[in-house]
Amino acid sequence: MAVGGALLAGCAGGSDGAGEPSSTEAAPHVECAESGQVRGSGSSAQQNAMERWIHQYQLACKGVQVAYAPLGSGAGVAQFQRGATAFGGTDQALSAEDVEFTKDVCPGGRAVDLPMAGGPIAIGYNVPGVTGLVLDAPTLARIFDARITRWNDPSIQRLNPDAALPDIPVIPLHRADDSGTTQNLNAYLKGAARKSWPYPADKKWQAQGGQSASGSDAISQAVTQTDGAIGYFELSFAVQRRIGTVRIATGAAEPVAPSPRSASLGIAEAEIAGEGKDLRLKLDYRTKAEGAYPIVLVTYEIVCDTGNRPEVLPALKSFLTYTASEEGQAELGAYHYAPLPASVATEVRKVVGTLS
């Protein structure tokens, strides 16, 4: 997501803050590098996860300094391509063109995508008197394309037969800025409701009508303040603002609500589509698996498979091994992220171990 942010850095000390290790906390089990400085930047969707990982890692590895700047996916890729960082964070796997531009900073190799965290994209709504709203992909597509304009529309009532839907306007809200969250929602609607969603899986919103705001924080705030509003954002914003979220009718026995567990089950339906050490995932947006939430975002760390700077490589491998470890992934649920499926996390650790 193209949202600015401050540098996140772990450092030794006595604070109990999320970004600074407390001397009273138990350190995780990590194979530490002796020293090194690891800089990363990129996706703000993984900002809270990265802050926690850095905090925990540096409880164990006090000789290593790790810093992450949540500048947005595009900036993260660009900084990595310039050689300014050891890894980049992105909500979207690298394109073939992106990879080509990394070859200068990966002598003898190329950049690869390592999935590291997932999460549900919640569809939040503010419809007076309505709780437990259920929508399916075609209906959601028509809502966000301003072709369903009243909340008591028959297609919504069909999915919610017991709800007293009010006769008020539907106000769809979308991101004004280029956004990885937008790209992933577009990809879901294009994959699950192709006939109803003619727009590309792009970071720029192209559907008709509605209102816009920059950033998930602004979208979620607008939902809370606007009767009839519906918008999309990471689940943590819905939790923080107590916004009702849509359950998605996927064809499973029961509609699926967004949660870290349901998102993990959705990601588990993906397949690894990258070649060699590249672990780009192809998500199944049409999954009918029980309990699998289909609107998910996967954040990747991009690194060189070969050609990493020798003075950084041991610390980089140590840190990424921790983030992909069972302990590192177990940290995610408390922050409303979805841990990687065990099979994917295992592959990530294998690739990290081969970086050179």
PDB file of N, CA and C in Angstrom, residues 272-331:
ATOM      1  N   ILE A 272       1.964 -22.731  -5.197  1.00  0.00           N
ATOM      2  CA  ILE A 272       3.190 -21.989  -5.515  1.00  0.00           C
ATOM      3  C   ILE A 272       3.334 -21.928  -7.021  1.00  0.00           C
ATOM      4  N   ALA A 273       3.317 -20.711  -7.559  1.00  0.00           N
ATOM      5  CA  ALA A 273       3.342 -20.521  -9.012  1.00  0.00           C
ATOM      6  C   ALA A 273       4.692 -20.020  -9.505  1.00  0.00           C
ATOM      7  N   GLY A 274       5.612 -19.673  -8.595  1.00  0.00           N
ATOM      8  CA  GLY A 274       6.924 -19.199  -9.017  1.00  0.00           C
ATOM      9  C   GLY A 274       7.813 -20.338  -9.471  1.00  0.00           C
ATOM     10  N   GLU A 275       8.917 -19.982 -10.095  1.00  0.00           N
ATOM     11  CA  GLU A 275       9.873 -20.974 -10.586  1.00  0.00           C
ATOM     12  C   GLU A 275      11.146 -20.929  -9.743  1.00  0.00           C
ATOM     13  N   GLY A 276      11.778 -22.088  -9.597  1.00  0.00           N
ATOM     14  CA  GLY A 276      13.021 -22.153  -8.839  1.00  0.00           C
ATOM     15  C   GLY A 276      12.788 -21.745  -7.398  1.00  0.00           C
ATOM     16  N   LYS A 277      13.569 -20.770  -6.938  1.00  0.00           N
ATOM     17  CA  LYS A 277      13.467 -20.328  -5.546  1.00  0.00           C
ATOM     18  C   LYS A 277      12.371 -19.285  -5.333  1.00  0.00           C
ATOM     19  N   ASP A 278      11.736 -18.852  -6.403  1.00  0.00           N
ATOM     20  CA  ASP A 278      10.670 -17.865  -6.283  1.00  0.00           C
ATOM     21  C   ASP A 278       9.397 -18.555  -5.798  1.00  0.00           C
ATOM     22  N   LEU A 279       8.806 -18.059  -4.704  1.00  0.00           N
ATOM     23  CA  LEU A 279       7.663 -18.719  -4.082  1.00  0.00           C
ATOM     24  C   LEU A 279       6.376 -17.896  -4.222  1.00  0.00           C
ATOM     25  N   ARG A 280       6.243 -17.218  -5.347  1.00  0.00           N
ATOM     26  CA  ARG A 280       4.993 -16.489  -5.616  1.00  0.00           C
ATOM     27  C   ARG A 280       3.807 -17.445  -5.535  1.00  0.00           C
ATOM     28  N   LEU A 281       2.729 -16.998  -4.871  1.00  0.00           N
ATOM     29  CA  LEU A 281       1.547 -17.824  -4.696  1.00  0.00           C
ATOM     30  C   LEU A 281       0.445 -17.430  -5.679  1.00  0.00           C
ATOM     31  N   LYS A 282      -0.267 -18.415  -6.160  1.00  0.00           N
ATOM     32  CA  LYS A 282      -1.468 -18.191  -6.968  1.00  0.00           C
ATOM     33  C   LYS A 282      -2.662 -18.551  -6.096  1.00  0.00           C
ATOM     34  N   LEU A 283      -3.425 -17.542  -5.706  1.00  0.00           N
ATOM     35  CA  LEU A 283      -4.544 -17.739  -4.800  1.00  0.00           C
ATOM     36  C   LEU A 283      -5.759 -18.287  -5.544  1.00  0.00           C
ATOM     37  N   ASP A 284      -6.558 -19.085  -4.855  1.00  0.00           N
ATOM     38  CA  ASP A 284      -7.787 -19.628  -5.428  1.00  0.00           C
ATOM     39  C   ASP A 284      -8.954 -18.792  -4.906  1.00  0.00           C
ATOM     40  N   TYR A 285      -9.361 -17.795  -5.703  1.00  0.00           N
ATOM     41  CA  TYR A 285     -10.419 -16.895  -5.265  1.00  0.00           C
ATOM     42  C   TYR A 285     -11.798 -17.535  -5.323  1.00  0.00           C
ATOM     43  N   ARG A 286     -11.912 -18.667  -5.976  1.00  0.00           N
ATOM     44  CA  ARG A 286     -13.202 -19.348  -6.101  1.00  0.00           C
ATOM     45  C   ARG A 286     -13.319 -20.541  -5.155  1.00  0.00           C
ATOM     46  N   THR A 287     -12.448 -20.616  -4.166  1.00  0.00           N
ATOM     47  CA  THR A 287     -12.473 -21.744  -3.257  1.00  0.00           C
ATOM     48  C   THR A 287     -13.815 -21.876  -2.545  1.00  0.00           C
ATOM     49  N   LYS A 288     -14.227 -23.122  -2.359  1.00  0.00           N
ATOM     50  CA  LYS A 288     -15.430 -23.430  -1.585  1.00  0.00           C
ATOM     51  C   LYS A 288     -15.072 -24.221  -0.331  1.00  0.00           C
ATOM     52  N   ALA A 289     -13.795 -24.240   0.006  1.00  0.00           N
ATOM     53  CA  ALA A 289     -13.347 -24.986   1.180  1.00  0.00           C
ATOM     54  C   ALA A 289     -14.021 -24.438   2.435  1.00  0.00           C
ATOM     55  N   GLU A 290     -14.446 -25.341   3.313  1.00  0.00           N
ATOM     56  CA  GLU A 290     -15.139 -24.931   4.532  1.00  0.00           C
ATOM     57  C   GLU A 290     -14.233 -24.043   5.378  1.00  0.00           C
ATOM     58  N   GLY A 291     -14.758 -22.893   5.764  1.00  0.00           N
ATOM     59  CA  GLY A 291     -14.037 -21.996   6.657  1.00  0.00           C
ATOM     60  C   GLY A 291     -12.951 -21.172   6.015  1.00  0.00           C
ATOM     61  N   ALA A 292     -12.786 -21.258   4.686  1.00  0.00           N
ATOM     62  CA  ALA A 292     -11.709 -20.537   3.996  1.00  0.00           C
ATOM     63  C   ALA A 292     -12.213 -19.178   3.509  1.00  0.00           C
ATOM     64  N   TYR A 293     -11.624 -18.104   4.037  1.00  0.00           N
ATOM     65  CA  TYR A 293     -11.993 -16.748   3.618  1.00  0.00           C
ATOM     66  C   TYR A 293     -11.227 -16.405   2.341  1.00  0.00           C
ATOM     67  N   PRO A 294     -11.919 -15.977   1.282  1.00  0.00           N
ATOM     68  CA  PRO A 294     -11.257 -15.876  -0.023  1.00  0.00           C
ATOM     69  C   PRO A 294     -10.605 -14.535  -0.347  1.00  0.00           C
ATOM     70  N   ILE A 295     -10.906 -13.481   0.430  1.00  0.00           N
ATOM     71  CA  ILE A 295     -10.353 -12.153   0.106  1.00  0.00           C
ATOM     72  C   ILE A 295      -9.142 -11.927   0.999  1.00  0.00           C
ATOM     73  N   VAL A 296      -7.999 -12.344   0.531  1.00  0.00           N
ATOM     74  CA  VAL A 296      -6.801 -12.321   1.364  1.00  0.00           C
ATOM     75  C   VAL A 296      -5.676 -11.549   0.684  1.00  0.00           C
ATOM     76  N   LEU A 297      -4.798 -11.086   1.515  1.00  0.00           N
ATOM     77  CA  LEU A 297      -3.604 -10.372   1.070  1.00  0.00           C
ATOM     78  C   LEU A 297      -2.395 -11.138   1.583  1.00  0.00           C
ATOM     79  N   VAL A 298      -1.414 -11.367   0.721  1.00  0.00           N
ATOM     80  CA  VAL A 298      -0.161 -12.004   1.117  1.00  0.00           C
ATOM     81  C   VAL A 298       0.960 -10.989   0.940  1.00  0.00           C
ATOM     82  N   THR A 299       1.739 -10.775   1.989  1.00  0.00           N
ATOM     83  CA  THR A 299       2.896  -9.894   1.856  1.00  0.00           C
ATOM     84  C   THR A 299       4.142 -10.740   1.651  1.00  0.00           C
ATOM     85  N   TYR A 300       4.992 -10.277   0.757  1.00  0.00           N
ATOM     86  CA  TYR A 300       6.224 -10.964   0.402  1.00  0.00           C
ATOM     87  C   TYR A 300       7.424 -10.143   0.839  1.00  0.00           C
ATOM     88  N   GLU A 301       8.493 -10.840   1.229  1.00  0.00           N
ATOM     89  CA  GLU A 301       9.808 -10.206   1.336  1.00  0.00           C
ATOM     90  C   GLU A 301      10.560 -10.560   0.056  1.00  0.00           C
ATOM     91  N   ILE A 302      11.123  -9.567  -0.607  1.00  0.00           N
ATOM     92  CA  ILE A 302      11.901  -9.812  -1.820  1.00  0.00           C
ATOM     93  C   ILE A 302      13.380  -9.711  -1.480  1.00  0.00           C
ATOM     94  N   VAL A 303      14.120 -10.714  -1.905  1.00  0.00           N
ATOM     95  CA  VAL A 303      15.553 -10.806  -1.608  1.00  0.00           C
ATOM     96  C   VAL A 303      16.278 -11.336  -2.837  1.00  0.00           C
ATOM     97  N   CYS A 304      17.574 -11.188  -2.867  1.00  0.00           N
ATOM     98  CA  CYS A 304      18.391 -11.793  -3.927  1.00  0.00           C
ATOM     99  C   CYS A 304      18.592 -13.272  -3.620  1.00  0.00           C
ATOM    100  N   ASP A 305      18.388 -14.132  -4.633  1.00  0.00           N
ATOM    101  CA  ASP A 305      18.724 -15.539  -4.406  1.00  0.00           C
ATOM    102  C   ASP A 305      20.234 -15.734  -4.347  1.00  0.00           C
ATOM    103  N   THR A 306      20.945 -14.937  -5.148  1.00  0.00           N
ATOM    104  CA  THR A 306      22.409 -14.934  -5.174  1.00  0.00           C
ATOM    105  C   THR A 306      22.878 -13.499  -5.338  1.00  0.00           C
ATOM    106  N   GLY A 307      24.015 -13.167  -4.754  1.00  0.00           N
ATOM    107  CA  GLY A 307      24.569 -11.830  -4.912  1.00  0.00           C
ATOM    108  C   GLY A 307      24.295 -10.905  -3.751  1.00  0.00           C
ATOM    109  N   ASN A 308      23.810 -11.456  -2.616  1.00  0.00           N
ATOM    110  CA  ASN A 308      23.623 -10.626  -1.432  1.00  0.00           C
ATOM    111  C   ASN A 308      24.977 -10.145  -0.899  1.00  0.00           C
ATOM    112  N   ARG A 309      24.971  -8.966  -0.285  1.00  0.00           N
ATOM    113  CA  ARG A 309      26.221  -8.418   0.244  1.00  0.00           C
ATOM    114  C   ARG A 309      26.734  -9.299   1.380  1.00  0.00           C
ATOM    115  N   PRO A 310      27.993  -9.712   1.320  1.00  0.00           N
ATOM    116  CA  PRO A 310      28.535 -10.639   2.334  1.00  0.00           C
ATOM    117  C   PRO A 310      28.400 -10.142   3.756  1.00  0.00           C
ATOM    118  N   GLU A 311      28.526  -8.835   3.952  1.00  0.00           N
ATOM    119  CA  GLU A 311      28.473  -8.306   5.317  1.00  0.00           C
ATOM    120  C   GLU A 311      27.049  -8.314   5.893  1.00  0.00           C
ATOM    121  N   VAL A 312      26.055  -8.503   5.021  1.00  0.00           N
ATOM    122  CA  VAL A 312      24.651  -8.488   5.444  1.00  0.00           C
ATOM    123  C   VAL A 312      24.051  -9.887   5.465  1.00  0.00           C
ATOM    124  N   LEU A 313      24.566 -10.773   4.617  1.00  0.00           N
ATOM    125  CA  LEU A 313      23.923 -12.064   4.359  1.00  0.00           C
ATOM    126  C   LEU A 313      23.654 -12.893   5.624  1.00  0.00           C
ATOM    127  N   PRO A 314      24.602 -13.106   6.526  1.00  0.00           N
ATOM    128  CA  PRO A 314      24.301 -13.949   7.698  1.00  0.00           C
ATOM    129  C   PRO A 314      23.141 -13.406   8.539  1.00  0.00           C
ATOM    130  N   ALA A 315      23.128 -12.089   8.754  1.00  0.00           N
ATOM    131  CA  ALA A 315      22.062 -11.494   9.560  1.00  0.00           C
ATOM    132  C   ALA A 315      20.725 -11.547   8.825  1.00  0.00           C
ATOM    133  N   LEU A 316      20.735 -11.332   7.514  1.00  0.00           N
ATOM    134  CA  LEU A 316      19.513 -11.404   6.712  1.00  0.00           C
ATOM    135  C   LEU A 316      18.905 -12.797   6.791  1.00  0.00           C
ATOM    136  N   LYS A 317      19.742 -13.824   6.624  1.00  0.00           N
ATOM    137  CA  LYS A 317      19.249 -15.200   6.679  1.00  0.00           C
ATOM    138  C   LYS A 317      18.736 -15.541   8.077  1.00  0.00           C
ATOM    139  N   SER A 318      19.424 -15.078   9.095  1.00  0.00           N
ATOM    140  CA  SER A 318      19.000 -15.348  10.464  1.00  0.00           C
ATOM    141  C   SER A 318      17.636 -14.723  10.749  1.00  0.00           C
ATOM    142  N   PHE A 319      17.461 -13.457  10.348  1.00  0.00           N
ATOM    143  CA  PHE A 319      16.207 -12.756  10.617  1.00  0.00           C
ATOM    144  C   PHE A 319      15.042 -13.387   9.861  1.00  0.00           C
ATOM    145  N   LEU A 320      15.212 -13.665   8.574  1.00  0.00           N
ATOM    146  CA  LEU A 320      14.115 -14.229   7.784  1.00  0.00           C
ATOM    147  C   LEU A 320      13.808 -15.672   8.185  1.00  0.00           C
ATOM    148  N   THR A 321      14.818 -16.387   8.642  1.00  0.00           N
ATOM    149  CA  THR A 321      14.556 -17.730   9.166  1.00  0.00           C
ATOM    150  C   THR A 321      13.657 -17.642  10.385  1.00  0.00           C
ATOM    151  N   TYR A 322      13.897 -16.638  11.225  1.00  0.00           N
ATOM    152  CA  TYR A 322      13.036 -16.456  12.400  1.00  0.00           C
ATOM    153  C   TYR A 322      11.614 -16.069  11.991  1.00  0.00           C
ATOM    154  N   THR A 323      11.457 -15.101  11.077  1.00  0.00           N
ATOM    155  CA  THR A 323      10.102 -14.657  10.733  1.00  0.00           C
ATOM    156  C   THR A 323       9.276 -15.795  10.132  1.00  0.00           C
ATOM    157  N   ALA A 324       9.925 -16.716   9.417  1.00  0.00           N
ATOM    158  CA  ALA A 324       9.217 -17.847   8.807  1.00  0.00           C
ATOM    159  C   ALA A 324       9.128 -19.056   9.727  1.00  0.00           C
ATOM    160  N   SER A 325       9.723 -18.962  10.925  1.00  0.00           N
ATOM    161  CA  SER A 325       9.724 -20.092  11.852  1.00  0.00           C
ATOM    162  C   SER A 325       8.358 -20.265  12.498  1.00  0.00           C
ATOM    163  N   GLU A 326       8.165 -21.395  13.165  1.00  0.00           N
ATOM    164  CA  GLU A 326       6.915 -21.621  13.881  1.00  0.00           C
ATOM    165  C   GLU A 326       6.706 -20.541  14.941  1.00  0.00           C
ATOM    166  N   GLU A 327       7.762 -20.165  15.640  1.00  0.00           N
ATOM    167  CA  GLU A 327       7.654 -19.117  16.653  1.00  0.00           C
ATOM    168  C   GLU A 327       7.308 -17.776  16.032  1.00  0.00           C
ATOM    169  N   GLY A 328       7.992 -17.442  14.945  1.00  0.00           N
ATOM    170  CA  GLY A 328       7.725 -16.165  14.288  1.00  0.00           C
ATOM    171  C   GLY A 328       6.313 -16.084  13.744  1.00  0.00           C
ATOM    172  N   GLN A 329       5.847 -17.150  13.121  1.00  0.00           N
ATOM    173  CA  GLN A 329       4.496 -17.159  12.567  1.00  0.00           C
ATOM    174  C   GLN A 329       3.438 -17.155  13.668  1.00  0.00           C
ATOM    175  N   ALA A 330       3.752 -17.760  14.805  1.00  0.00           N
ATOM    176  CA  ALA A 330       2.792 -17.806  15.908  1.00  0.00           C
ATOM    177  C   ALA A 330       2.500 -16.423  16.471  1.00  0.00           C
ATOM    178  N   GLU A 331       3.387 -15.454  16.228  1.00  0.00           N
ATOM    179  CA  GLU A 331       3.165 -14.092  16.715  1.00  0.00           C
ATOM    180  C   GLU A 331       2.043 -13.378  15.961  1.00  0.00           C
TER     181      GLU A 331
END
